[in-house]
Amino acid sequence: MAASAMRMSRLAFPTEAGLWLRSQRWDLTFITLSVILVPFPYLAWLALNTFGFNTDLTRNVINGLVALAVGGPHMYCTFTRTMLDRDFIEKRPAFARSTIAIPLIVITLALFNLELLLTVFFFWASLHVLHQIVFIIGVYDKKRRDTLSLPSRVIDYAVVLTSLYPIAAYRLTISRDLLIGTNDLGKSIPEFLKQPLFFYLAAATFGLAFVLFIAKTIKEYREGSLHVPKAVFILVTTITSFIVPSLGNLDTAFQGMNTWHSFQYLALTWYINRIRIEKGEMHALSIVKRVSQAGAARSYYLLMVGFTVGTVAVGALIFVVLRFGAAMSVSASFDRAYYISVLSFLWMHYYHDHFLFTQPQAMLNVPAAALAA
């Protein structure tokens, strides 16, 4: 009985100074339990279809609303740590300059091979979402008081990184219905990658990783060494990532994942900027510094929404050029204008985050003022 009580005591949720990214309330609100946002776009799409609205129209409306509310704002807040920070540009000029190539690639693919553009987008987006999850897990690990073994870390990462792909692989290789909106991603994937073997490999890899994760979690629980916040986060993320690709309309289904991912990212980036200010490490534009101060979270969010509205204006201009200058149909002009304006910035955001997500130290050694704000 005494041993059991001691074990449960060590498993109790830690305080703000413990293993949470920031605090129990903050982590659960913005990181883990915000998973409740995932089904909303899909449920909204189903409800609108039930009332007889055009399926493709409702899909585009929901995409637009998610982009305006969280997708666009989360995309632009990346640049508060990169292109809008002179210290970043001065230290990494080649990296900053290489970013210019991304819009050129997006424009070329949008005009000449839209299916390939969407295929690259689909897989890069999934890797980006998973990379953010790996970053969060990495921060949790660095907040531990003990050293985590390499096999334990590998299992944590493996179960997350493989969870999104079994059902997606099934839809690519067996049911052959890997559609994003009206675009068949399978058209841009070589035929040899559509063999059922790849589904079986994806399913077996995930199954093994999941079994090992459950076994490891039980073992750590019995030893009293379980990192509860991290374990709950991994389990919630894994189950959600596994289920979402099974939904009928993948475009809207992944908007649910995008909503959750973007909500997490907005909170993480604002908090990291708060830490940078307290450490004296932020050299961004004055307006970025002002909205990153304590108590300015709403202004920070509204500024990112403003940048997003600017993207809408750019997209509208591109639409006019394609529709009347290039004599494209309304549908083709809209799709290409949307993807050029959005993916140009979104892929830059992905590119920058592959660097930023390698720096879990950005959330370590937090000044007391940032923690309390």
Coordinates of C-alpha atoms in Angstrom, one line a residue:
M1 CA 0.0 0.0 0.0
A2 CA 2.8 2.4 0.9
A3 CA 4.6 1.6 -2.3
S4 CA 1.5 2.2 -4.3
A5 CA 0.9 5.5 -2.6
M6 CA 4.5 6.6 -3.3
R7 CA 4.2 5.6 -7.0
M8 CA 0.9 7.5 -7.4
S9 CA 2.5 10.5 -5.7
R10 CA 5.3 10.6 -8.2
L11 CA 2.8 10.2 -11.0
A12 CA 0.8 13.2 -9.9
F13 CA 0.5 16.0 -12.4
P14 CA 3.5 18.3 -11.8
T15 CA 3.3 22.0 -10.8
E16 CA 4.1 24.9 -13.1
A17 CA 7.8 24.5 -12.3
G18 CA 7.6 20.8 -13.2
L19 CA 7.2 18.9 -16.4
W20 CA 4.6 21.0 -18.2
L21 CA 5.6 23.1 -21.2
R22 CA 4.3 26.1 -19.2
S23 CA 1.6 25.0 -16.7
Q24 CA -1.0 22.4 -16.3
R25 CA -3.9 24.7 -17.3
W26 CA -2.0 26.2 -20.3
D27 CA -0.9 22.8 -21.7
L28 CA -4.3 21.2 -21.4
T29 CA -6.0 24.2 -22.9
F30 CA -3.8 25.0 -25.8
I31 CA -1.9 21.8 -26.5
T32 CA -3.7 18.5 -25.5
L33 CA -7.4 19.0 -24.9
S34 CA -7.7 21.5 -27.8
V35 CA -8.0 18.2 -29.7
I36 CA -11.8 18.8 -29.4
L37 CA -11.4 21.3 -32.3
V38 CA -10.6 18.5 -34.7
P39 CA -14.1 17.3 -35.6
F40 CA -15.7 20.7 -36.0
P41 CA -14.9 21.4 -39.6
Y42 CA -16.0 17.9 -40.7
L43 CA -19.2 18.1 -38.6
A44 CA -20.0 21.6 -40.1
W45 CA -19.5 20.2 -43.6
L46 CA -21.8 17.2 -42.9
A47 CA -24.5 19.5 -41.4
L48 CA -24.4 21.9 -44.3
N49 CA -24.7 19.0 -46.8
T50 CA -27.7 17.7 -44.8
F51 CA -29.5 21.0 -45.4
G52 CA -28.9 20.6 -49.2
F53 CA -26.0 23.0 -49.7
N54 CA -23.6 22.3 -52.6
T55 CA -20.9 19.9 -51.4
D56 CA -18.0 21.6 -53.2
L57 CA -19.2 25.0 -52.1
T58 CA -19.4 24.1 -48.4
R59 CA -15.9 22.5 -48.6
N60 CA -14.4 25.7 -49.9
V61 CA -16.3 27.9 -47.4
I62 CA -15.1 25.8 -44.5
N63 CA -11.5 25.9 -45.9
G64 CA -11.8 29.7 -46.1
L65 CA -13.1 30.0 -42.6
V66 CA -10.4 27.8 -41.1
A67 CA -7.7 29.7 -43.1
L68 CA -9.0 33.0 -41.8
A69 CA -9.5 32.0 -38.2
V70 CA -6.4 30.0 -37.4
G71 CA -4.6 28.6 -40.5
G72 CA -3.4 31.9 -41.9
P73 CA -2.6 33.5 -38.5
H74 CA -0.5 30.5 -37.5
M75 CA 1.3 30.6 -40.8
Y76 CA 2.3 34.2 -40.4
C77 CA 3.4 34.1 -36.8
T78 CA 6.3 31.9 -37.9
F79 CA 7.8 35.0 -39.5
T80 CA 7.9 36.9 -36.2
R81 CA 10.7 34.5 -35.4
T82 CA 12.4 34.5 -38.8
M83 CA 11.9 37.1 -41.6
L84 CA 10.6 39.8 -39.3
D85 CA 13.6 39.4 -36.9
R86 CA 16.8 41.1 -38.0
D87 CA 18.9 38.9 -35.8
F88 CA 17.7 35.8 -37.6
I89 CA 18.4 37.3 -41.1
E90 CA 21.8 38.5 -40.1
K91 CA 22.8 35.1 -38.7
R92 CA 21.3 33.0 -41.5
P93 CA 21.4 35.2 -44.7
A94 CA 21.6 32.2 -47.0
F95 CA 18.7 30.5 -45.4
A96 CA 16.6 33.7 -45.7
R97 CA 17.5 34.2 -49.3
S98 CA 16.7 30.6 -50.3
T99 CA 13.1 31.2 -49.1
I100 CA 12.5 33.2 -52.3
A101 CA 12.6 30.0 -54.4
I102 CA 9.5 28.6 -52.7
P103 CA 6.9 31.0 -54.3
L104 CA 8.5 30.4 -57.7
I105 CA 8.1 26.6 -57.3
V106 CA 4.5 27.0 -56.1
I107 CA 3.5 29.3 -59.1
T108 CA 5.1 26.9 -61.6
L109 CA 3.4 23.8 -60.2
A110 CA 0.0 25.6 -59.8
L111 CA 0.0 26.7 -63.5
F112 CA 1.4 23.5 -65.0
N113 CA 0.8 20.5 -62.7
L114 CA -1.8 21.2 -60.0
E115 CA -2.1 17.5 -58.9
L116 CA 1.7 17.4 -58.2
L117 CA 1.4 20.6 -56.3
L118 CA -1.3 19.2 -54.1
T119 CA 0.5 15.9 -53.7
V120 CA 3.6 17.6 -52.4
F121 CA 1.4 19.8 -50.2
F122 CA -0.4 16.9 -48.7
F123 CA 2.7 15.0 -47.7
W124 CA 4.7 18.1 -46.6
A125 CA 1.7 19.3 -44.5
S126 CA 1.5 15.9 -42.8
L127 CA 5.3 15.9 -42.1
H128 CA 5.0 19.5 -40.8
V129 CA 2.2 18.6 -38.4
L130 CA 4.2 15.5 -37.2
H131 CA 7.3 17.6 -36.8
Q132 CA 5.5 20.0 -34.5
I133 CA 4.3 17.1 -32.4
V134 CA 7.9 15.8 -32.3
F135 CA 9.0 19.3 -31.1
I136 CA 6.5 19.3 -28.3
I137 CA 7.6 15.8 -27.2
G138 CA 11.2 16.9 -27.3
V139 CA 10.5 19.8 -25.0
Y140 CA 8.6 17.5 -22.6
D141 CA 11.6 15.2 -22.6
K142 CA 14.1 18.0 -21.8
K143 CA 12.0 19.0 -18.8
R144 CA 12.5 15.6 -17.2
R145 CA 14.7 15.3 -14.2
D146 CA 16.0 11.9 -15.4
T147 CA 17.6 10.8 -18.6
L148 CA 15.3 9.0 -21.1
S149 CA 16.7 6.0 -22.8
L150 CA 17.2 6.0 -26.6
P151 CA 14.7 3.1 -27.1
S152 CA 12.1 4.9 -25.1
R153 CA 12.5 8.1 -27.2
V154 CA 12.4 6.1 -30.5
I155 CA 9.1 4.4 -29.4
D156 CA 7.6 7.8 -28.6
Y157 CA 8.5 9.3 -32.0
A158 CA 7.7 6.1 -33.9
V159 CA 4.1 5.8 -32.7
V160 CA 3.5 9.5 -33.6
L161 CA 5.3 9.5 -36.9
T162 CA 3.5 6.4 -38.2
S163 CA 0.0 7.0 -37.0
L164 CA -1.2 9.2 -39.9
Y165 CA -0.2 6.8 -42.7
P166 CA -1.9 3.3 -42.4
I167 CA -5.3 4.4 -43.5
A168 CA -3.9 7.0 -46.0
A169 CA -1.8 4.1 -47.5
Y170 CA -4.9 2.0 -47.7
R171 CA -6.8 4.7 -49.6
L172 CA -3.8 5.1 -51.9
T173 CA -3.0 1.5 -52.6
I174 CA -6.3 -0.5 -52.2
S175 CA -9.4 1.6 -52.3
R176 CA -7.7 4.2 -54.7
D177 CA -9.7 7.1 -53.4
L178 CA -7.1 9.5 -52.0
L179 CA -8.9 12.7 -53.0
I180 CA -8.3 16.2 -51.8
G181 CA -11.4 18.1 -52.9
T182 CA -11.8 17.2 -56.6
N183 CA -8.1 16.4 -57.1
D184 CA -6.9 12.8 -57.1
L185 CA -3.5 12.7 -55.4
G186 CA -2.9 9.2 -56.8
K187 CA -2.4 10.6 -60.3
S188 CA 1.0 12.2 -59.3
I189 CA 2.3 9.1 -57.4
P190 CA 4.2 6.4 -59.4
E191 CA 2.3 3.2 -59.9
F192 CA 4.9 1.1 -58.1
L193 CA 4.1 3.0 -54.8
K194 CA 0.4 2.1 -55.1
Q195 CA 1.0 -1.6 -54.4
P196 CA -0.9 -3.1 -51.4
L197 CA 2.5 -4.1 -49.9
F198 CA 3.0 -0.4 -48.8
F199 CA -0.3 -0.4 -46.9
Y200 CA 0.7 -3.7 -45.1
L201 CA 4.1 -2.2 -44.2
A202 CA 2.6 1.1 -42.9
A203 CA 0.0 -0.8 -40.9
A204 CA 2.5 -3.3 -39.4
T205 CA 5.0 -0.5 -38.5
F206 CA 2.3 1.5 -36.8
G207 CA 0.9 -1.6 -35.1
L208 CA 4.3 -2.5 -33.7
A209 CA 5.0 1.0 -32.6
F210 CA 1.7 1.3 -30.8
V211 CA 2.0 -2.0 -29.0
L212 CA 5.5 -1.0 -27.8
F213 CA 4.3 2.4 -26.7
I214 CA 1.5 0.9 -24.6
A215 CA 3.9 -1.6 -23.1
K216 CA 6.4 1.1 -22.3
T217 CA 3.8 3.3 -20.8
I218 CA 2.6 0.5 -18.5
K219 CA 6.1 -0.3 -17.5
E220 CA 6.9 3.4 -16.7
Y221 CA 3.6 3.6 -14.7
R222 CA 4.5 0.6 -12.6
E223 CA 8.0 2.0 -12.0
G224 CA 6.6 5.4 -11.0
S225 CA 8.6 7.2 -13.8
L226 CA 5.7 7.9 -16.2
H227 CA 5.8 11.4 -17.7
V228 CA 2.0 11.8 -17.5
P229 CA 1.6 15.1 -19.6
K230 CA 3.7 13.7 -22.4
A231 CA 2.1 10.3 -22.4
V232 CA -1.4 11.7 -22.5
F233 CA -0.4 14.1 -25.3
I234 CA 1.1 11.3 -27.4
L235 CA -1.9 9.0 -26.9
V236 CA -4.4 11.7 -27.9
T237 CA -2.3 12.7 -30.9
T238 CA -1.8 9.1 -32.1
I239 CA -5.5 8.1 -31.9
T240 CA -6.6 11.4 -33.6
S241 CA -4.0 11.1 -36.4
F242 CA -4.9 7.5 -37.0
I243 CA -8.7 8.1 -37.3
V244 CA -8.8 11.3 -39.4
P245 CA -7.6 9.8 -42.7
S246 CA -10.6 7.4 -42.5
L247 CA -13.1 10.2 -43.0
G248 CA -14.8 10.5 -46.4
N249 CA -13.9 14.1 -47.4
L250 CA -10.2 14.2 -46.7
D251 CA -10.0 17.9 -47.6
T252 CA -12.3 18.9 -44.7
A253 CA -11.1 16.1 -42.5
F254 CA -7.6 17.4 -42.6
Q255 CA -8.9 21.0 -42.0
G256 CA -9.8 19.6 -38.5
M257 CA -6.2 18.5 -37.9
N258 CA -5.1 21.9 -39.3
T259 CA -7.3 23.7 -36.9
W260 CA -5.8 21.8 -33.9
H261 CA -2.3 22.1 -35.2
S262 CA -2.7 25.9 -35.9
F263 CA -4.2 26.6 -32.5
Q264 CA -1.3 24.8 -30.8
Y265 CA 1.2 26.7 -33.0
L266 CA -0.3 30.1 -32.3
A267 CA 0.0 29.5 -28.5
L268 CA 3.5 28.0 -28.7
T269 CA 4.9 30.8 -30.9
W270 CA 3.4 33.6 -28.8
Y271 CA 4.8 32.0 -25.6
I272 CA 8.3 31.5 -27.2
N273 CA 8.3 35.2 -28.2
R274 CA 7.4 36.1 -24.6
I275 CA 10.4 34.1 -23.5
R276 CA 12.6 35.8 -26.1
I277 CA 11.6 39.2 -24.9
E278 CA 12.3 38.3 -21.2
K279 CA 15.7 37.0 -22.2
G280 CA 16.5 40.0 -24.4
E281 CA 16.8 37.8 -27.5
M282 CA 14.0 39.3 -29.6
H283 CA 15.1 41.8 -32.3
A284 CA 11.9 41.9 -34.4
L285 CA 10.0 44.9 -35.8
S286 CA 8.6 47.1 -33.1
I287 CA 5.0 46.1 -33.9
V288 CA 5.9 42.4 -33.4
K289 CA 7.6 43.2 -30.1
R290 CA 4.5 45.2 -28.9
V291 CA 2.1 42.4 -29.6
S292 CA 4.4 39.8 -28.0
Q293 CA 4.3 41.5 -24.6
A294 CA 2.4 40.2 -21.6
G295 CA -1.3 40.9 -22.0
A296 CA -1.1 41.5 -25.8
A297 CA -2.1 38.1 -27.0
R298 CA -5.3 39.4 -28.6
S299 CA -3.4 42.1 -30.5
Y300 CA -0.9 39.5 -31.6
Y301 CA -3.7 37.3 -33.0
L302 CA -5.4 40.2 -34.7
L303 CA -2.2 41.3 -36.4
M304 CA -1.8 37.7 -37.8
V305 CA -5.4 37.9 -39.0
G306 CA -4.6 41.1 -40.7
F307 CA -1.7 39.5 -42.6
T308 CA -4.1 36.7 -43.6
V309 CA -6.6 39.2 -45.0
G310 CA -3.7 40.6 -47.0
T311 CA -3.3 37.1 -48.5
V312 CA -6.9 37.1 -49.6
A313 CA -6.3 40.4 -51.4
V314 CA -3.3 38.9 -53.2
G315 CA -5.4 35.8 -54.1
A316 CA -8.2 38.0 -55.5
L317 CA -5.7 39.9 -57.7
I318 CA -4.2 36.6 -59.0
F319 CA -7.7 35.3 -59.7
V320 CA -8.5 38.4 -61.9
V321 CA -5.2 38.0 -63.8
L322 CA -5.9 34.3 -64.5
R323 CA -9.6 34.7 -65.3
F324 CA -9.4 37.7 -67.6
G325 CA -5.7 37.8 -68.6
A326 CA -5.2 34.1 -69.2
A327 CA -8.8 33.3 -70.0
M328 CA -9.1 30.4 -67.6
S329 CA -12.4 29.2 -66.3
V330 CA -13.8 30.5 -63.0
S331 CA -13.1 27.2 -61.3
A332 CA -9.6 26.8 -62.6
S333 CA -8.8 30.5 -61.9
F334 CA -10.1 30.2 -58.3
D335 CA -8.2 27.0 -57.5
R336 CA -4.9 28.3 -58.8
A337 CA -5.3 31.7 -57.3
Y338 CA -6.1 30.1 -53.9
Y339 CA -3.2 27.7 -54.0
I340 CA -0.6 30.3 -55.3
S341 CA -1.5 32.9 -52.7
V342 CA -1.8 30.4 -49.8
L343 CA 0.8 27.8 -50.5
S344 CA 3.5 30.3 -51.3
F345 CA 3.5 31.5 -47.7
L346 CA 2.5 28.2 -46.2
W347 CA 5.5 26.4 -47.7
M348 CA 7.8 29.2 -46.5
H349 CA 6.3 28.6 -43.1
Y350 CA 7.0 24.8 -43.4
Y351 CA 10.5 25.5 -44.5
H352 CA 11.3 27.8 -41.7
D353 CA 9.7 25.5 -39.1
H354 CA 11.9 22.6 -40.1
F355 CA 14.7 24.8 -38.6
L356 CA 12.7 26.2 -35.7
F357 CA 11.5 22.8 -34.6
T358 CA 15.0 21.7 -34.0
Q359 CA 15.3 24.1 -31.1
P360 CA 13.4 22.8 -28.1
Q361 CA 15.7 25.0 -26.0
A362 CA 13.5 28.0 -27.0
M363 CA 11.1 26.8 -24.3
L364 CA 13.6 26.0 -21.7
N365 CA 15.2 28.1 -18.9
V366 CA 12.1 30.3 -18.9
P367 CA 12.2 33.6 -17.0
A368 CA 9.7 33.9 -14.2
A369 CA 8.0 36.9 -15.8
A370 CA 7.3 34.9 -19.0
L371 CA 6.0 32.0 -17.0
A372 CA 3.6 34.1 -14.9
A373 CA 2.3 36.3 -17.8

